[in-house]
């Protein structure tokens, strides 16, 4: 009923938002000679705020049509190398002849699209052949496509690395650090031809018993049955995935915003003030952030529930109890994949020590193949976006990749 109520409200409000968009555009029209007067700017700002009071369930653009490589601007095109019902292996192909290290960026599946890592990709792109796990919205996946749980996520990582071939590198951001470490362990034990040459794990919950955050406490504060009963719903009939059980993206977004309600309220008040004053460049910065933040996708219920249970409640990987397709996952089997772990000093989602725990699990790696970096002053998103990522963390990732190129 939760999803049906949300859908009904969204459908009911769409004519209101359409009216607000029309009114705002009319006031701001160049034909309106008074559009930039303070009263009309304020009125237009109000209509624009009303028109933006909505979520989108469509993936935003990566906006990476070109990139500077060396001293020239080169064209970037998106190439779908492998497509499954639940995700696409997306390559950002550049118009250059030079062969560059192949990198798979594994994006979190936590209510937002992989475009959240646009800044991560943009930084890697000039010097690497970058691919990303472009996850699909579960509400758009028909029931006949089957399940997508923890094992299927790991399987996708293995399939995507296999598509890239031997010698590729993998960079995992946040939640999928667990699945990527599991995939690397499985591939190492199988002596898979495409076992990654290096593995960077950034701000990921390898062992949530260490310095628990509010997110961790929420996960352990209820039995798994509570999550199934209160957070899982069925996709309404109006979508291609009708009948599929999902963890709705709008529920996850609500949880994220509830962690910092004052900050989001202040941001929207500032946006209104910028629009009212005609400070459109400042307003655009806030709008770009929330255009991305309010683009949500649903997670398959089995993936969400299994992730909460395996990673945040039972700590299966950290305790040596994780299995994949019925077989025990053994990180100690990893011997040739160099490891870099990265944490943010002020990360309130994945705290200091949780990602570092990967080093203790990878007992088969010699010390010179392991490195850890704690980024001073960085919060969760600062680990993979922004100046600290670009200027201090990325050089370490680049050096790891270059030093492990065949």
XYZ file of C-alpha atoms in Angstrom:
406
model
C 0.000 0.000 0.000
C 2.930 2.350 0.648
C 4.012 2.322 -3.005
C 0.448 2.675 -4.296
C -0.103 5.688 -2.028
C 3.136 7.274 -3.245
C 2.196 6.647 -6.881
C -1.301 8.072 -6.389
C 0.077 11.212 -4.746
C 2.686 11.641 -7.486
C 0.052 11.279 -10.216
C -2.286 13.699 -8.428
C 0.415 16.357 -8.061
C 1.715 16.201 -11.631
C -0.916 18.649 -13.029
C -0.082 21.055 -10.190
C 3.636 20.851 -10.968
C 2.930 21.282 -14.680
C 0.923 24.418 -13.924
C 3.742 25.742 -11.740
C 6.307 25.096 -14.499
C 4.134 26.938 -17.014
C 3.620 29.890 -14.658
C 7.324 30.123 -13.840
C 8.289 30.025 -17.534
C 5.701 32.651 -18.385
C 6.961 35.044 -15.717
C 10.589 34.466 -16.728
C 9.852 34.816 -20.462
C 11.997 37.415 -22.280
C 8.719 38.838 -23.592
C 7.752 39.833 -20.076
C 9.442 43.168 -19.509
C 8.787 43.035 -15.764
C 9.997 39.449 -15.217
C 13.164 40.574 -13.425
C 11.386 42.860 -10.983
C 11.694 41.707 -7.368
C 7.981 40.824 -6.871
C 7.804 38.747 -10.056
C 11.181 37.101 -9.420
C 9.907 36.072 -6.001
C 6.673 34.762 -7.484
C 8.587 32.846 -10.161
C 10.873 31.424 -7.477
C 7.850 30.113 -5.592
C 6.451 28.447 -8.703
C 9.832 26.911 -9.502
C 10.159 25.491 -5.981
C 6.691 23.945 -6.361
C 7.562 22.475 -9.765
C 10.714 20.900 -8.299
C 8.867 19.194 -5.421
C 9.063 15.824 -7.118
C 11.274 12.780 -7.559
C 12.375 11.287 -10.851
C 12.872 7.590 -11.491
C 14.868 8.041 -14.691
C 18.652 7.927 -14.787
C 20.175 11.393 -15.176
C 22.819 12.003 -17.832
C 26.483 11.504 -17.008
C 27.159 14.748 -18.913
C 30.546 13.461 -20.055
C 30.463 14.224 -23.772
C 34.097 15.322 -23.843
C 37.172 15.270 -21.634
C 40.616 16.831 -21.726
C 43.341 14.259 -22.414
C 46.813 15.735 -22.365
C 46.487 19.065 -24.112
C 43.438 18.392 -26.243
C 39.697 17.925 -25.847
C 38.467 14.513 -26.975
C 34.967 13.189 -27.565
C 33.479 10.704 -25.101
C 30.709 8.314 -26.103
C 28.813 5.847 -23.943
C 29.158 2.264 -25.139
C 27.075 -0.600 -23.724
C 29.468 -3.534 -23.598
C 27.212 -5.960 -21.756
C 23.551 -5.620 -20.806
C 21.521 -7.744 -18.382
C 18.006 -7.079 -17.091
C 19.480 -5.582 -13.925
C 22.525 -3.673 -15.100
C 24.688 -2.466 -17.955
C 28.463 -2.559 -18.253
C 28.885 0.963 -19.584
C 32.112 2.127 -21.177
C 33.089 5.767 -21.581
C 34.900 5.361 -24.877
C 37.298 8.122 -25.813
C 38.389 9.163 -29.276
C 42.079 8.353 -28.760
C 44.517 5.752 -30.115
C 46.552 5.281 -26.918
C 45.834 2.161 -24.892
C 45.056 3.015 -21.270
C 44.556 0.887 -18.130
C 41.058 -0.636 -18.034
C 39.122 0.222 -14.888
C 35.750 -1.033 -13.680
C 34.049 1.387 -11.279
C 31.519 -0.547 -9.206
C 28.743 1.803 -8.115
C 26.607 1.351 -5.010
C 23.078 0.045 -5.377
C 21.505 2.044 -2.583
C 18.641 4.093 -3.970
C 20.508 6.374 -6.371
C 21.787 5.853 -9.906
C 25.430 5.264 -10.778
C 25.514 8.850 -12.071
C 26.160 9.769 -8.429
C 29.755 8.804 -9.287
C 29.977 11.248 -12.197
C 32.814 13.103 -10.445
C 34.659 9.856 -9.745
C 34.478 8.860 -13.407
C 35.420 12.326 -14.676
C 38.611 12.271 -12.604
C 39.613 8.773 -13.742
C 38.685 9.276 -17.389
C 41.643 11.263 -18.820
C 44.160 8.546 -17.890
C 42.059 5.377 -17.891
C 39.673 3.341 -20.023
C 36.749 3.659 -17.630
C 33.736 1.352 -17.311
C 30.945 1.522 -14.731
C 28.217 -0.741 -13.368
C 25.153 1.186 -14.557
C 22.460 -0.430 -12.408
C 18.845 -0.489 -13.609
C 15.761 0.551 -11.679
C 14.195 -2.643 -10.307
C 10.687 -1.286 -10.898
C 11.446 -1.388 -14.636
C 12.593 -5.040 -14.626
C 9.824 -7.545 -15.483
C 9.164 -10.382 -13.063
C 10.236 -12.975 -15.634
C 13.822 -11.672 -15.391
C 14.070 -13.510 -12.060
C 15.673 -12.550 -8.783
C 18.538 -10.182 -8.069
C 20.113 -10.760 -4.693
C 23.554 -10.663 -3.105
C 24.836 -13.610 -5.139
C 23.585 -12.089 -8.391
C 25.360 -8.812 -7.616
C 28.658 -10.660 -7.096
C 27.989 -12.606 -10.290
C 27.530 -9.351 -12.215
C 30.891 -8.060 -10.969
C 32.559 -11.284 -12.125
C 30.813 -11.174 -15.528
C 31.743 -7.541 -16.058
C 35.397 -8.159 -15.159
C 35.394 -11.149 -17.473
C 34.119 -8.888 -20.257
C 36.996 -6.472 -19.608
C 39.474 -9.354 -19.754
C 42.773 -10.082 -17.980
C 44.688 -7.242 -16.380
C 41.759 -4.924 -15.597
C 41.447 -2.988 -12.339
C 38.434 -2.511 -10.096
C 37.401 0.464 -7.951
C 34.494 -0.097 -5.551
C 32.694 2.808 -3.901
C 30.821 2.380 -0.611
C 28.361 -0.534 -0.249
C 29.746 -2.793 -3.047
C 33.185 -3.033 -1.418
C 31.899 -6.215 0.224
C 30.664 -7.723 -3.046
C 33.811 -6.714 -4.938
C 36.082 -8.266 -2.323
C 33.934 -11.400 -2.481
C 34.115 -11.442 -6.295
C 37.901 -11.038 -6.254
C 38.190 -13.886 -3.738
C 35.980 -16.182 -5.826
C 37.915 -15.363 -9.005
C 41.275 -15.889 -7.288
C 40.207 -19.278 -5.943
C 38.928 -20.305 -9.376
C 42.115 -18.978 -11.005
C 39.852 -16.945 -13.253
C 41.594 -15.404 -16.249
C 40.144 -11.952 -15.458
C 41.025 -11.766 -11.766
C 41.635 -8.006 -11.299
C 45.201 -6.731 -11.191
C 44.302 -4.225 -8.485
C 41.367 -3.542 -6.214
C 40.553 -0.191 -4.605
C 37.938 -0.269 -1.852
C 36.636 3.167 -0.893
C 34.525 3.862 2.199
C 32.957 0.398 2.244
C 31.414 -1.630 5.122
C 33.805 -4.592 5.225
C 33.382 -4.960 8.988
C 30.544 -2.939 10.534
C 31.402 -4.089 14.034
C 34.170 -1.481 14.068
C 33.148 2.019 15.246
C 29.420 1.551 14.450
C 27.649 4.537 12.889
C 23.982 5.514 13.101
C 23.419 3.546 9.896
C 24.922 0.452 11.508
C 22.891 0.906 14.685
C 19.688 1.229 12.670
C 20.449 -2.047 10.898
C 21.057 -3.897 14.156
C 18.197 -2.206 16.002
C 15.529 -4.341 14.335
C 15.261 -7.999 13.334
C 15.419 -8.697 9.598
C 11.680 -9.443 9.643
C 11.034 -5.799 10.585
C 12.797 -4.613 7.430
C 10.814 -7.059 5.288
C 7.505 -6.020 6.835
C 7.989 -2.245 6.954
C 10.302 -1.334 4.068
C 9.467 -3.748 1.268
C 6.569 -3.137 -1.116
C 5.268 -4.251 -4.492
C 5.707 -2.281 -7.732
C 2.319 -0.916 -8.926
C 0.715 -2.143 -12.145
C 1.654 0.975 -14.133
C 5.360 0.026 -14.332
C 7.166 -2.701 -16.351
C 8.215 -4.444 -13.122
C 4.649 -4.682 -11.818
C 4.407 -7.224 -9.018
C 8.135 -7.235 -8.215
C 8.957 -6.822 -4.531
C 11.290 -3.871 -4.026
C 12.831 -1.539 -1.507
C 11.513 1.727 -2.987
C 14.003 4.456 -3.782
C 11.758 7.105 -2.266
C 11.959 5.291 1.084
C 15.756 5.283 0.961
C 15.826 8.965 0.029
C 13.549 9.776 2.967
C 15.950 7.943 5.285
C 18.950 9.828 3.881
C 17.246 13.204 4.268
C 16.115 12.381 7.795
C 19.776 12.088 8.797
C 20.351 15.804 8.026
C 16.931 17.525 7.812
C 18.224 20.950 8.826
C 20.859 20.970 6.101
C 18.351 20.089 3.373
C 15.850 22.670 4.633
C 18.552 25.344 4.654
C 19.648 24.388 1.135
C 16.122 24.829 -0.212
C 15.624 28.125 1.594
C 18.919 29.315 0.097
C 17.762 28.147 -3.340
C 14.556 30.173 -3.020
C 16.531 33.239 -1.953
C 18.995 32.887 -4.851
C 16.127 32.630 -7.342
C 14.322 35.593 -5.777
C 17.438 37.729 -6.010
C 18.211 36.694 -9.571
C 21.405 34.886 -8.484
C 20.873 32.162 -11.055
C 24.457 30.865 -11.141
C 24.364 30.176 -7.399
C 20.906 28.632 -7.730
C 22.114 26.337 -10.512
C 24.707 24.725 -8.243
C 22.023 23.735 -5.734
C 19.622 22.627 -8.470
C 22.238 20.383 -10.070
C 22.895 18.678 -6.733
C 19.218 18.025 -5.999
C 18.449 16.982 -9.582
C 20.868 14.115 -8.923
C 19.840 13.555 -5.317
C 16.137 13.329 -6.179
C 16.709 10.796 -8.976
C 15.947 7.516 -7.223
C 15.763 3.874 -8.187
C 14.190 0.881 -6.495
C 16.245 -2.062 -5.251
C 15.149 -5.648 -5.687
C 13.837 -6.725 -2.284
C 16.091 -9.780 -2.072
C 19.213 -7.697 -2.643
C 18.274 -5.135 0.003
C 17.271 -7.707 2.623
C 20.298 -9.933 2.029
C 22.661 -6.955 2.162
C 21.211 -5.761 5.467
C 21.351 -9.270 6.895
C 24.724 -10.470 5.545
C 26.705 -7.223 5.808
C 25.146 -5.078 8.529
C 23.656 -7.629 10.923
C 25.630 -10.860 10.641
C 29.009 -9.535 9.376
C 29.427 -12.692 7.329
C 32.452 -11.594 5.294
C 34.321 -10.227 8.313
C 33.593 -13.396 10.326
C 34.584 -15.770 7.512
C 31.006 -17.029 7.091
C 30.059 -15.544 3.710
C 29.207 -17.944 0.897
C 28.641 -17.466 -2.820
C 26.536 -20.003 -4.700
C 26.867 -22.286 -1.682
C 30.675 -22.132 -1.482
C 32.636 -20.339 1.202
C 34.221 -17.042 0.176
C 37.911 -17.023 1.090
C 39.649 -13.623 0.791
C 42.864 -15.373 1.794
C 42.925 -16.858 -1.705
C 43.718 -13.419 -3.161
C 47.456 -13.388 -3.888
C 48.029 -11.266 -6.981
C 45.421 -8.503 -6.731
C 46.995 -5.420 -5.153
C 44.797 -3.806 -2.516
C 44.198 -0.147 -1.644
C 41.642 0.835 0.980
C 40.512 4.428 1.461
C 38.578 5.938 4.357
C 37.424 9.435 5.284
C 38.288 10.820 8.700
C 34.799 12.333 9.134
C 32.746 9.647 7.403
C 29.492 9.233 9.362
C 28.165 6.449 7.128
C 31.137 4.092 6.936
C 33.417 4.924 9.838
C 37.175 4.685 10.227
C 38.374 1.088 10.418
C 35.468 -0.586 8.628
C 37.173 -0.614 5.213
C 40.670 -1.115 6.598
C 39.421 -4.480 7.895
C 39.908 -5.859 4.363
C 43.652 -6.028 5.034
C 43.183 -8.550 7.841
C 40.990 -10.700 5.608
C 43.406 -10.758 2.657
C 45.966 -12.915 4.420
C 47.417 -14.224 1.149
C 48.625 -10.801 0.036
C 52.199 -9.812 0.816
C 52.567 -6.504 2.686
C 53.934 -4.662 -0.340
C 50.668 -5.372 -2.183
C 48.568 -3.662 0.501
C 48.110 0.019 1.178
C 45.686 2.036 3.281
C 44.890 5.748 3.160
C 42.933 7.751 5.727
C 41.895 11.084 4.205
C 41.950 13.920 6.770
C 38.838 16.081 6.812
C 36.863 13.958 4.351
C 33.295 12.857 4.929
C 31.668 9.972 3.092
C 31.137 11.689 -0.264
C 34.463 13.490 -0.029
C 36.233 10.163 -0.435
C 35.115 9.820 -4.055
C 33.976 13.328 -5.076
C 35.391 16.818 -4.816
C 38.819 18.332 -4.308
C 40.147 15.875 -1.742
C 39.290 13.017 -4.080
C 40.823 14.758 -7.082
C 43.985 16.095 -5.475
C 44.866 13.675 -2.689
C 43.075 10.347 -3.124
C 43.022 9.919 -6.896
C 46.840 10.117 -7.246
C 47.098 7.093 -4.920
C 44.545 5.162 -6.980
C 46.364 6.076 -10.196
C 49.725 4.987 -8.785
C 48.288 1.656 -7.623
C 46.865 1.000 -11.085
C 50.040 2.021 -12.937
C 52.302 -0.031 -10.677
C 50.186 -3.119 -11.343
C 49.876 -2.794 -15.126
C 51.220 -5.828 -17.007
